[in-house]
Coordinates of C-alpha atoms in Angstrom, one line a residue:
M19 CA -3.1 -0.7 107.6
T20 CA -3.3 -1.7 104.0
G21 CA -5.6 -3.7 102.0
G22 CA -5.5 -5.4 98.7
S23 CA -6.9 -8.1 96.1
P24 CA -6.6 -11.2 96.8
T25 CA -7.7 -14.1 94.7
T26 CA -9.6 -17.0 95.4
G27 CA -8.4 -19.8 97.8
W28 CA -5.4 -17.2 98.7
S29 CA -4.2 -16.1 102.3
Q30 CA -1.7 -13.6 103.2
S31 CA -0.8 -11.9 106.4
W32 CA -1.2 -8.1 105.8
R33 CA 0.7 -5.4 108.7
G34 CA -0.9 -2.1 108.0
R35 CA -1.4 1.3 109.5
P36 CA -1.4 1.9 113.3
V37 CA -4.3 1.9 115.7
G38 CA -6.7 4.5 114.7
S39 CA -5.7 4.5 110.8
P40 CA -8.7 3.6 108.5
V41 CA -8.8 0.2 106.8
L42 CA -10.1 -0.5 103.4
F43 CA -10.3 -4.3 102.2
S44 CA -11.4 -5.0 98.6
L45 CA -12.7 -8.9 98.5
I46 CA -13.7 -9.5 95.0
P47 CA -11.4 -11.5 93.0
P48 CA -9.8 -9.9 90.0
S49 CA -11.8 -12.5 87.9
T50 CA -14.9 -12.6 90.0
T51 CA -18.0 -10.3 89.3
T52 CA -20.8 -9.7 91.4
T53 CA -23.3 -7.6 93.0
P54 CA -23.2 -5.8 96.0
P55 CA -23.8 -8.6 98.7
R56 CA -26.8 -9.0 101.0
A57 CA -26.6 -11.0 104.1
P58 CA -26.1 -14.2 104.5
D59 CA -24.5 -14.5 100.7
T60 CA -21.7 -12.8 102.1
T61 CA -20.5 -13.9 105.7
C62 CA -16.8 -12.7 107.2
S63 CA -15.7 -13.7 110.7
G64 CA -12.9 -13.6 113.0
T65 CA -10.6 -15.9 113.8
A66 CA -11.2 -16.2 117.8
S67 CA -15.0 -17.1 117.4
L68 CA -15.6 -17.6 113.6
R69 CA -18.8 -15.9 114.0
A70 CA -20.4 -13.6 111.6
M71 CA -19.4 -9.9 112.3
T72 CA -21.8 -7.4 113.6
W73 CA -21.5 -4.4 111.4
S74 CA -21.3 -0.7 113.4
S75 CA -21.5 2.2 111.0
Q76 CA -18.9 3.8 113.8
S77 CA -16.5 1.6 113.0
H78 CA -16.7 -0.2 109.7
T79 CA -17.7 0.5 106.0
A80 CA -19.1 -1.8 103.6
R81 CA -19.5 -0.7 100.4
G82 CA -20.1 -3.8 97.6
S83 CA -18.2 -6.5 98.8
A84 CA -15.5 -3.9 100.3
M85 CA -15.1 -4.0 104.0
G86 CA -13.4 -1.1 105.9
W87 CA -12.4 0.6 109.3
R88 CA -12.4 3.8 109.8
R89 CA -10.5 3.8 113.0
A90 CA -8.5 0.1 113.0
A91 CA -8.3 -1.0 117.0
A92 CA -5.7 -3.7 118.1
A93 CA -8.8 -6.0 118.6
D94 CA -9.4 -5.9 115.0
S95 CA -6.3 -7.9 114.2
G96 CA -7.0 -11.7 113.1
L97 CA -8.1 -14.0 110.0
Y98 CA -10.8 -12.8 107.9
I99 CA -12.5 -15.1 105.5
C100 CA -14.9 -14.1 102.7
M101 CA -17.2 -16.5 101.1
L102 CA -18.9 -16.1 98.1
R103 CA -21.5 -18.5 97.3
N104 CA -24.2 -19.1 95.1
K105 CA -27.0 -22.4 94.5
S106 CA -24.1 -24.5 93.1
S107 CA -20.5 -23.4 94.5
C108 CA -19.0 -21.8 97.6
S109 CA -15.6 -19.9 97.5
K110 CA -13.7 -18.8 100.4
I111 CA -11.0 -15.8 100.4
A112 CA -8.8 -15.7 103.2
M113 CA -6.9 -12.1 104.9
R114 CA -4.7 -12.2 107.5
L115 CA -4.9 -8.4 109.5
K116 CA -2.3 -7.4 111.8
V117 CA -2.8 -3.7 113.4
L118 CA 0.4 -2.3 114.7
Q119 CA 0.8 0.0 117.9
R120 CA 2.1 3.3 116.5
D121 CA 5.9 2.6 118.3
E122 CA 5.8 -0.8 116.3
V123 CA 5.8 0.8 113.1
V124 CA 9.0 1.3 110.9
R125 CA 9.7 4.2 109.3
G126 CA 12.9 6.6 107.6
A127 CA 14.2 9.9 108.8
G128 CA 11.4 12.1 107.8
C129 CA 9.2 9.3 106.0
P130 CA 5.1 8.5 107.1
P131 CA 4.6 5.2 108.6
L132 CA 5.8 2.5 105.7
A133 CA 2.7 0.3 105.0
D134 CA 3.8 -3.7 104.1
M135 CA 1.4 -3.2 101.0
P136 CA 2.9 -4.3 97.2
A137 CA 3.9 -0.9 96.0
S138 CA 2.5 0.0 93.0
H139 CA 5.0 0.5 89.5
V140 CA 4.9 3.2 87.1
V141 CA 7.3 3.2 84.2
I142 CA 8.4 6.8 82.9
P143 CA 11.0 7.3 79.9
L144 CA 13.8 9.8 80.5
Q145 CA 13.3 13.1 79.3
E146 CA 9.4 12.7 78.8
G147 CA 6.5 13.5 81.6
K148 CA 4.0 11.9 83.5
T149 CA 1.3 12.4 86.2
L150 CA 1.2 10.2 89.3
D151 CA -2.2 10.1 91.4
C152 CA -2.2 8.5 95.0
P153 CA -3.7 5.2 94.7
D154 CA -6.9 4.6 96.3
L155 CA -7.6 8.3 96.9
Q156 CA -10.6 8.2 94.7
D157 CA -12.2 6.0 97.8
A158 CA -11.0 8.2 100.4
S159 CA -12.7 10.9 98.5
K160 CA -16.0 9.0 98.4
M161 CA -15.9 8.5 102.5
A162 CA -14.8 12.0 103.3
D163 CA -16.7 15.1 104.2
G164 CA -14.6 17.2 102.3
E165 CA -11.9 17.0 99.5
P166 CA -9.0 14.8 100.8
T167 CA -5.3 16.3 101.0
V168 CA -2.1 14.5 99.4
T169 CA 1.3 14.9 100.8
W170 CA 4.3 13.6 98.9
Y171 CA 7.4 11.9 99.8
H172 CA 10.7 10.7 98.0
V173 CA 12.6 8.0 99.7
I174 CA 16.2 8.3 99.1
R175 CA 19.5 6.9 100.6
N176 CA 18.7 3.1 100.1
N177 CA 15.1 3.7 101.6
L178 CA 16.5 5.1 104.9
M179 CA 15.4 9.0 104.3
C180 CA 13.1 10.9 102.9
D181 CA 12.9 14.0 100.6
Q182 CA 9.9 16.2 102.2
P183 CA 8.0 18.1 100.7
P184 CA 8.5 20.9 99.0
F185 CA 11.2 18.9 97.3
W186 CA 10.3 19.3 93.7
N187 CA 11.7 21.5 91.2
V188 CA 11.0 22.8 87.8
N189 CA 11.1 19.5 86.1
R190 CA 9.1 17.6 89.1
E191 CA 6.3 19.6 91.0
Q192 CA 2.8 18.6 92.9
T193 CA 0.0 20.0 91.3
G194 CA -3.3 19.7 93.4
A195 CA -3.1 16.0 94.5
S196 CA -0.9 14.9 92.0
L197 CA 2.8 14.6 91.1
Q198 CA 3.8 16.0 88.1
F199 CA 7.1 15.0 86.2
H200 CA 7.3 17.6 83.1
I201 CA 10.9 15.9 82.2
M202 CA 11.8 12.5 83.8
E203 CA 15.3 12.8 84.7
D204 CA 17.5 9.6 86.3
S205 CA 17.5 11.1 89.9
F206 CA 13.5 11.0 89.9
K207 CA 13.5 7.2 89.9
G208 CA 12.8 5.5 93.4
L209 CA 10.2 4.8 95.9
Y210 CA 7.4 7.3 96.2
L211 CA 4.9 7.7 99.2
C212 CA 1.7 9.6 99.2
T213 CA -0.3 10.1 102.4
V214 CA -3.8 10.9 102.4
H215 CA -5.5 13.1 105.1
Y216 CA -9.3 13.5 105.2
L217 CA -12.1 14.5 107.6
R218 CA -14.5 12.0 108.3
R219 CA -17.3 12.7 110.7
G220 CA -15.0 15.4 112.5
R221 CA -12.1 13.2 112.6
T222 CA -8.9 13.5 110.8
L223 CA -8.2 10.1 109.3
N224 CA -5.1 9.3 106.5
F225 CA -3.4 6.2 105.1
T226 CA -0.4 6.3 102.8
R227 CA 0.4 4.2 99.5
S228 CA 3.8 3.9 97.9
I229 CA 4.6 3.9 94.1
N230 CA 7.5 2.9 92.7
V231 CA 9.1 5.2 89.7
T232 CA 11.3 3.5 87.0
A233 CA 13.1 5.2 84.4
V234 CA 13.6 3.8 81.1
Y235 CA 14.9 4.9 77.9
P236 CA 12.9 7.2 75.7
S237 CA 10.0 5.9 73.6
S238 CA 11.6 7.7 70.7
L239 CA 14.9 5.4 70.6
P240 CA 14.3 2.0 67.9
K241 CA 12.4 -1.0 70.0
G242 CA 13.1 -3.3 67.7
P243 CA 15.2 -6.5 68.9
S244 CA 18.6 -7.3 67.7
I245 CA 21.4 -9.8 68.1
L246 CA 24.6 -9.1 69.9
R247 CA 26.5 -12.5 69.4
P248 CA 26.9 -14.1 67.4
N249 CA 28.1 -11.9 64.8
K250 CA 28.5 -12.6 61.4
N251 CA 32.2 -13.6 61.0
Q252 CA 32.3 -15.5 64.2
V253 CA 32.8 -19.1 64.3
F254 CA 32.7 -21.6 67.1
P255 CA 35.3 -24.3 67.2
A256 CA 33.8 -27.8 68.0
K257 CA 35.6 -30.8 69.1
Q258 CA 34.5 -34.4 68.4
N259 CA 33.1 -36.1 71.2
T260 CA 32.8 -33.5 73.7
E261 CA 30.5 -30.7 74.9
V262 CA 30.1 -28.0 72.6
R263 CA 28.1 -24.3 73.5
L264 CA 26.7 -21.6 71.3
E265 CA 26.2 -18.5 72.9
C266 CA 23.4 -16.3 71.3
R267 CA 22.7 -12.5 73.3
G268 CA 19.7 -10.2 72.2
L269 CA 19.5 -6.9 73.1
F270 CA 15.5 -6.1 73.8
P271 CA 14.5 -2.2 74.0
Y272 CA 12.3 -1.3 76.7
L273 CA 8.7 -2.0 75.4
N274 CA 5.5 -3.3 78.0
S275 CA 4.8 -6.5 76.2
S276 CA 6.4 -10.2 75.9
W277 CA 10.0 -10.7 74.4
E278 CA 11.5 -14.1 73.2
I279 CA 14.9 -15.6 72.3
W280 CA 15.1 -18.9 71.0
W281 CA 17.2 -21.5 69.2
T282 CA 16.3 -23.9 66.4
V283 CA 18.3 -26.6 64.7
D284 CA 17.5 -27.6 61.1
G285 CA 14.3 -24.9 61.4
K286 CA 12.6 -27.0 64.5
S287 CA 12.7 -25.5 67.9
L288 CA 14.3 -27.4 70.5
D289 CA 11.5 -28.8 72.1
K290 CA 10.5 -30.8 69.0
L291 CA 14.0 -32.1 68.5
A292 CA 13.8 -36.1 68.8
D293 CA 17.6 -35.7 69.6
H294 CA 17.9 -35.2 73.6
R295 CA 21.6 -34.3 72.9
F296 CA 20.6 -30.5 72.6
S297 CA 19.6 -28.3 75.4
K298 CA 19.4 -24.5 76.1
I299 CA 20.4 -22.1 79.3
N300 CA 19.0 -18.9 79.6
R301 CA 20.0 -15.8 81.8
Q302 CA 19.9 -12.5 81.8
V303 CA 23.3 -10.8 81.5
K304 CA 22.3 -7.2 81.7
Y305 CA 19.6 -4.7 82.8
E306 CA 19.6 -0.9 82.1
Y307 CA 16.6 1.7 82.2
G308 CA 14.1 -1.1 81.5
E309 CA 16.5 -2.5 78.2
R310 CA 17.8 -5.8 78.9
T311 CA 20.3 -8.1 77.7
E312 CA 19.4 -11.6 77.3
E313 CA 21.6 -14.9 76.7
S314 CA 20.4 -18.2 75.2
V315 CA 23.2 -21.0 75.1
L316 CA 22.6 -23.9 73.1
V317 CA 24.3 -26.9 74.7
I318 CA 25.3 -29.7 72.1
Q319 CA 26.2 -32.8 74.2
D320 CA 28.8 -35.6 72.8
F321 CA 29.2 -33.5 69.4
Q322 CA 29.6 -35.9 66.7
P323 CA 30.8 -34.8 63.1
E324 CA 27.6 -34.9 61.3
D325 CA 26.6 -32.1 63.8
L326 CA 28.9 -30.1 61.4
N327 CA 26.4 -30.2 58.8
R328 CA 23.1 -28.9 61.0
D329 CA 21.5 -25.1 60.8
Y330 CA 22.0 -23.6 64.3
N331 CA 20.1 -20.3 64.2
C332 CA 19.4 -18.4 67.1
S333 CA 16.2 -15.8 66.9
V334 CA 14.9 -12.7 68.8
R335 CA 11.6 -11.5 68.9
N336 CA 9.4 -8.5 70.1
E337 CA 6.0 -6.8 68.9
R338 CA 8.3 -4.5 67.3
G339 CA 10.4 -6.7 65.1
F340 CA 12.4 -10.1 64.7
E341 CA 15.6 -11.2 63.6
T342 CA 17.8 -14.7 63.3
R343 CA 21.2 -15.4 62.5
R344 CA 22.9 -18.6 62.0
A345 CA 25.9 -19.8 63.7
Q346 CA 28.6 -21.2 61.9
L347 CA 30.7 -23.8 63.3
K348 CA 34.3 -25.7 62.5
E349 CA 35.6 -29.0 63.5
E350 CA 38.7 -28.4 65.9
V351 CA 41.3 -30.7 65.2
L352 CA 42.3 -32.7 68.4
L353 CA 45.8 -32.4 68.9
P354 CA 47.7 -35.6 70.2
L355 CA 48.7 -33.9 73.5
V356 CA 50.7 -37.1 75.2
E357 CA 52.2 -37.8 71.9
L358 CA 53.1 -34.2 71.6
G359 CA 54.2 -34.2 75.2
C360 CA 56.7 -37.5 75.1
G361 CA 57.8 -36.3 72.1
L362 CA 58.4 -33.0 73.6
G363 CA 60.2 -34.3 76.4
V364 CA 62.3 -36.8 74.6
T365 CA 63.9 -33.8 72.7
L366 CA 64.6 -32.0 75.9
V367 CA 66.1 -34.8 77.3
L368 CA 68.5 -35.7 74.2
M369 CA 69.3 -31.9 73.8
L370 CA 70.1 -31.6 77.8
L371 CA 72.4 -34.8 76.6
L372 CA 73.8 -33.5 73.9
F373 CA 74.5 -30.3 75.7
V374 CA 76.4 -32.7 78.6
V375 CA 78.1 -34.6 76.1
Y376 CA 79.1 -31.4 74.0
H377 CA 80.5 -30.1 77.3
V378 CA 82.1 -32.7 78.1
F379 CA 83.6 -34.2 75.3
W380 CA 83.9 -31.1 73.1
L381 CA 87.6 -31.3 72.5
E382 CA 87.3 -35.2 71.4
L383 CA 84.4 -34.2 69.0
L384 CA 86.3 -31.3 67.6
L385 CA 89.3 -33.7 66.8
L386 CA 87.0 -36.6 65.4
Y387 CA 85.4 -33.8 62.9
R388 CA 89.0 -32.4 62.3
S389 CA 89.9 -35.8 61.3
R390 CA 87.5 -36.8 59.2
F391 CA 86.7 -33.5 57.5
G392 CA 89.2 -31.1 58.1
T393 CA 91.9 -30.1 55.2
D394 CA 95.7 -31.3 55.5
E395 CA 97.9 -28.0 55.3
R396 CA 100.3 -30.1 53.5
H397 CA 98.4 -29.7 50.2
T398 CA 98.0 -26.1 50.4
D399 CA 101.1 -24.6 51.1
D400 CA 104.7 -25.2 50.7
K401 CA 105.9 -25.2 54.2
E402 CA 108.6 -27.1 55.7
Y403 CA 107.6 -27.7 59.5
D404 CA 104.8 -28.1 61.1
V405 CA 105.9 -26.7 64.3
Y406 CA 108.6 -24.2 65.4
I407 CA 109.2 -24.4 69.0
S408 CA 110.3 -21.0 70.5
Y409 CA 111.2 -21.2 74.2
A410 CA 113.7 -19.6 76.9
R411 CA 117.3 -21.1 76.6
N412 CA 117.4 -22.7 80.1
S413 CA 118.2 -25.8 81.3
E414 CA 114.7 -26.4 82.7
E415 CA 112.7 -25.5 79.6
E416 CA 115.2 -27.1 76.8
Q417 CA 114.7 -30.7 79.1
F418 CA 110.8 -30.0 78.9
V419 CA 110.8 -29.0 74.9
L420 CA 113.4 -31.7 74.0
S421 CA 112.1 -34.5 75.7
T422 CA 108.5 -34.1 76.2
L423 CA 107.1 -31.6 73.4
H424 CA 109.7 -32.8 70.4
R425 CA 109.5 -36.2 71.2
V426 CA 105.5 -36.3 71.5
L427 CA 104.6 -34.0 68.3
E428 CA 107.1 -35.9 66.2
N429 CA 107.7 -39.6 67.4
E430 CA 103.6 -40.0 68.4
L431 CA 101.8 -37.5 66.6
G432 CA 103.5 -37.3 63.2
Y433 CA 104.3 -33.5 63.0
S434 CA 107.5 -32.1 61.7
V435 CA 109.0 -29.7 64.5
C436 CA 111.9 -27.6 64.1
I437 CA 114.2 -26.8 66.8
F438 CA 116.6 -24.2 66.2
D439 CA 119.4 -25.1 68.4
R440 CA 118.9 -28.8 66.9
D441 CA 118.0 -27.8 63.0
S442 CA 120.8 -25.1 62.4
L443 CA 123.9 -25.6 60.9
P444 CA 126.9 -24.1 61.9
G445 CA 128.1 -20.8 60.0
G446 CA 125.0 -19.3 59.7
T447 CA 123.6 -16.1 60.8
I448 CA 121.5 -16.4 64.0
T449 CA 118.9 -13.6 63.0
D450 CA 118.8 -14.8 59.1
E451 CA 118.3 -18.3 59.6
T452 CA 115.8 -17.9 62.8
L453 CA 113.7 -15.7 60.3
S454 CA 114.0 -18.5 57.7
F455 CA 112.7 -21.3 60.1
V456 CA 109.9 -19.3 61.2
A457 CA 109.0 -18.1 57.6
R458 CA 109.0 -22.2 56.6
S459 CA 106.8 -23.2 59.9
R460 CA 103.0 -23.6 60.0
R461 CA 102.9 -22.7 63.6
L462 CA 105.0 -21.1 66.1
L463 CA 104.6 -22.5 69.7
V464 CA 105.9 -20.7 72.2
V465 CA 106.7 -21.7 75.9
L466 CA 106.3 -19.3 78.3
S467 CA 107.9 -18.9 81.2
S468 CA 109.3 -16.3 83.8
G469 CA 112.5 -16.1 81.7
Y470 CA 111.0 -16.0 78.5
A471 CA 111.5 -12.9 75.7
A472 CA 113.6 -11.2 77.8
Q473 CA 115.3 -8.0 75.9
G474 CA 117.6 -8.9 73.1
S475 CA 117.3 -12.4 73.3
Q476 CA 116.8 -14.9 70.7
A477 CA 113.0 -15.8 71.5
L478 CA 112.1 -12.1 71.3
L479 CA 112.9 -12.1 68.0
E480 CA 111.3 -15.6 67.2
L481 CA 108.2 -13.8 69.1
K482 CA 108.2 -10.7 66.8
A483 CA 108.6 -12.8 63.7
G484 CA 106.0 -14.7 64.7
I485 CA 103.4 -11.7 65.5
D486 CA 104.1 -10.3 62.4
G487 CA 103.7 -13.0 60.3
M488 CA 100.2 -13.5 61.6
A489 CA 99.2 -9.8 61.2
L490 CA 101.0 -9.6 57.5
G491 CA 99.8 -12.8 55.8
G492 CA 98.0 -14.6 58.1
H493 CA 99.9 -17.7 57.3
L494 CA 101.5 -18.4 60.4
R495 CA 99.6 -19.2 63.6
V496 CA 101.0 -18.6 67.2
I497 CA 100.0 -21.0 70.1
L498 CA 101.0 -20.1 73.8
V499 CA 102.3 -22.9 76.1
Q500 CA 102.3 -22.0 79.5
Y501 CA 104.7 -24.1 81.4
K502 CA 104.8 -22.5 84.6
P503 CA 102.5 -19.5 85.7
V504 CA 103.4 -16.2 84.7
G505 CA 101.6 -12.9 85.4
R506 CA 100.9 -10.5 82.6
E507 CA 103.0 -7.7 84.4
G508 CA 105.9 -10.0 83.2
W509 CA 104.7 -10.4 79.5
V510 CA 106.8 -8.2 76.9
R511 CA 104.9 -5.7 74.8
E512 CA 104.3 -7.4 71.8
L513 CA 102.8 -10.5 73.6
K514 CA 100.4 -8.3 75.6
R515 CA 99.0 -6.6 72.6
A516 CA 98.2 -10.0 70.6
R517 CA 97.4 -12.0 73.6
V518 CA 93.5 -11.7 72.6
A519 CA 94.3 -13.5 69.3
L520 CA 96.6 -16.1 70.6
A521 CA 95.7 -19.1 71.8
L522 CA 96.7 -20.5 75.1
V523 CA 97.3 -24.5 76.7
R524 CA 98.5 -24.8 79.8
W525 CA 100.8 -27.6 81.1
Q526 CA 99.7 -29.0 84.2
G527 CA 102.8 -30.9 85.3
D528 CA 102.0 -34.8 85.8
K529 CA 98.3 -34.8 84.6
S530 CA 99.2 -33.2 81.5
R531 CA 102.2 -36.0 80.6
E532 CA 99.5 -38.6 79.3
L533 CA 98.8 -38.4 75.6
S534 CA 94.8 -38.3 76.5
S535 CA 95.0 -35.4 78.8
H536 CA 93.2 -32.5 78.0
F537 CA 96.8 -30.6 77.0
W538 CA 97.4 -32.7 74.4
K539 CA 94.0 -32.5 72.7
R540 CA 93.8 -28.9 73.5
L541 CA 97.0 -28.7 71.9
R542 CA 96.2 -31.0 69.1
V543 CA 93.5 -28.9 68.2
E544 CA 95.0 -26.0 67.3
L545 CA 98.0 -27.5 65.4
P546 CA 97.6 -28.5 61.8
V547 CA 95.3 -31.5 61.0
R548 CA 97.6 -34.4 60.2
R549 CA 96.4 -36.8 57.7
V550 CA 98.8 -39.2 55.8
S551 CA 97.1 -40.8 53.1
S552 CA 99.6 -43.3 51.9
R553 CA 103.1 -44.5 51.9
E554 CA 104.8 -42.7 49.5
E555 CA 103.6 -39.5 50.8
E556 CA 105.9 -40.2 53.8
D557 CA 108.7 -41.6 51.8
E558 CA 108.6 -38.3 49.9
G559 CA 108.6 -36.1 52.8
R560 CA 111.7 -37.7 53.6
S561 CA 113.4 -37.4 50.5
Q562 CA 112.2 -33.3 50.5
E563 CA 113.5 -32.9 54.0
V564 CA 117.1 -34.3 53.1
A565 CA 116.9 -32.1 50.2
L566 CA 116.3 -29.1 52.4
M567 CA 119.0 -29.8 55.1
R568 CA 121.8 -29.8 51.9
L569 CA 120.3 -26.1 50.8
H570 CA 120.3 -24.6 54.4
S571 CA 124.0 -25.1 54.0
Q572 CA 124.1 -23.2 51.1
N573 CA 121.8 -20.9 52.3
S574 CA 123.6 -19.7 55.3
A575 CA 126.8 -19.5 53.3
N576 CA 125.3 -17.0 51.0
S577 CA 123.1 -15.1 53.3
Q578 CA 124.3 -11.8 51.5
T579 CA 123.0 -12.7 48.1
G580 CA 119.4 -12.7 48.8
L581 CA 119.2 -16.6 48.1
I582 CA 117.3 -17.1 51.9
S583 CA 114.5 -14.8 50.8
N584 CA 114.0 -16.6 47.0
T585 CA 114.0 -20.0 49.4
V586 CA 111.2 -18.4 51.7
K587 CA 108.8 -17.0 48.7
E588 CA 109.6 -20.2 46.6
P589 CA 110.8 -23.4 48.5
Q590 CA 109.1 -25.6 46.1
K591 CA 111.7 -24.5 43.3
V592 CA 114.7 -24.6 45.5
L593 CA 113.6 -28.2 46.1
N594 CA 113.1 -29.2 42.9
S595 CA 116.6 -27.9 42.1
A596 CA 118.1 -29.5 44.9
A597 CA 116.4 -32.8 43.9

């Protein structure tokens, strides 16, 4: 059974000690002063009959305005009302008493019966000392026939077990009826129970009180408050027409006194502002060993540009100090997200379209670029032919070369084409004339087939001359035209070595006959840029061809004198002399 200190007009249900335990009520309100009551000034009655109680010295005690039971019984349960009155007023104080049977009391392992009376609170700084005395011990001493004894318990493991005495050590021990903390440790915090045992007229009585011990940081640490946020260089972004939140966090060391954290706008607290757009939200962020971190958030609704010019200050204070800090704001420019999204989407679509267009029409685009910005090689070199065609001398490939390649390249695309069997003059040396034709051509067009470049053939000589021209001076490029599929194992050694650096264009039969087919477009990319600027250039080209034809007969007759090499090295001079 426990007692308490009720206030006027207050009612509480008290669960107490088991039957047979002593009970002491203090019915004096904290703000009331009185003298020891005399009937009928103080009247207490039970709920069953609402009658004035009959005091029994065997079971009840009365001391001043305090009423108690030496040995509580189950019949003592009920609502008790104390009436305090004088000539001008009357006050009532109510308290409910419930006496529990011993088997109804909940207790932890090794713990005495736990009372429902609120525990006393004691704060002890770490590394410091303090003495605990059991509450109501003095009242028990006045009623006892001798000196009471006290047993202390420390509740551990989530209030389920008790450390039974002796649980102390050099830093914590019981001295007489008190519990002495010489040096407070973190493990010493928690709930402590003290059971008072005393004799009253030959009977042993006891009651239990509880004390909640809290550990706090040592008193030697600084106790002044400090501001954690905002820091000195922090800038809060603010967007127009939006909600802006300014966060302030203050650290308050343990002090048994009041503390405060607040915002001011232009030197005024929020409750004095006429603008209701400003409000605050306070909360506790952390509590550790008595030290608390508190947060106050200033909320600004519908932020306006003129709010940037206001002074926002966060302040903290306790009895040891004061600190304030100004919050800096910077307007955050609103990005046009819709416009940016649309622009980005359009850009991605355009890039995708360009990729598709380039992937599908890259040959056409390349040809268009070459036709507009490409360099006509006829103005930069002294070559006579645009293309020299090398092929295996058989009826099928010869028909393809003469009726298809030669006709399209020369008649429709305007290239000057050299074919040995057609353009060579009788009486000359095949080797010398072959080398001369290849040297005077800008491209060597090799028609690949299964019979091409057989050992000792003229086609092999033409291929070697073209590859040597590419390797030595770079003035000649070799283009491979795959007329029929040929495995790499059928290629000659020179062709295998140079394949990486050579362009390969595949003939696909009827699909490639049209001039707009992939074959002809791909071939035109590898051929020289053909740009005829005027009619006079065409006439001049024809006259030079006639002159070269005349010289060709002379070269074949005088190959032993070195005239061929001079013609290859300086053909323009020869052309001028022939003209």
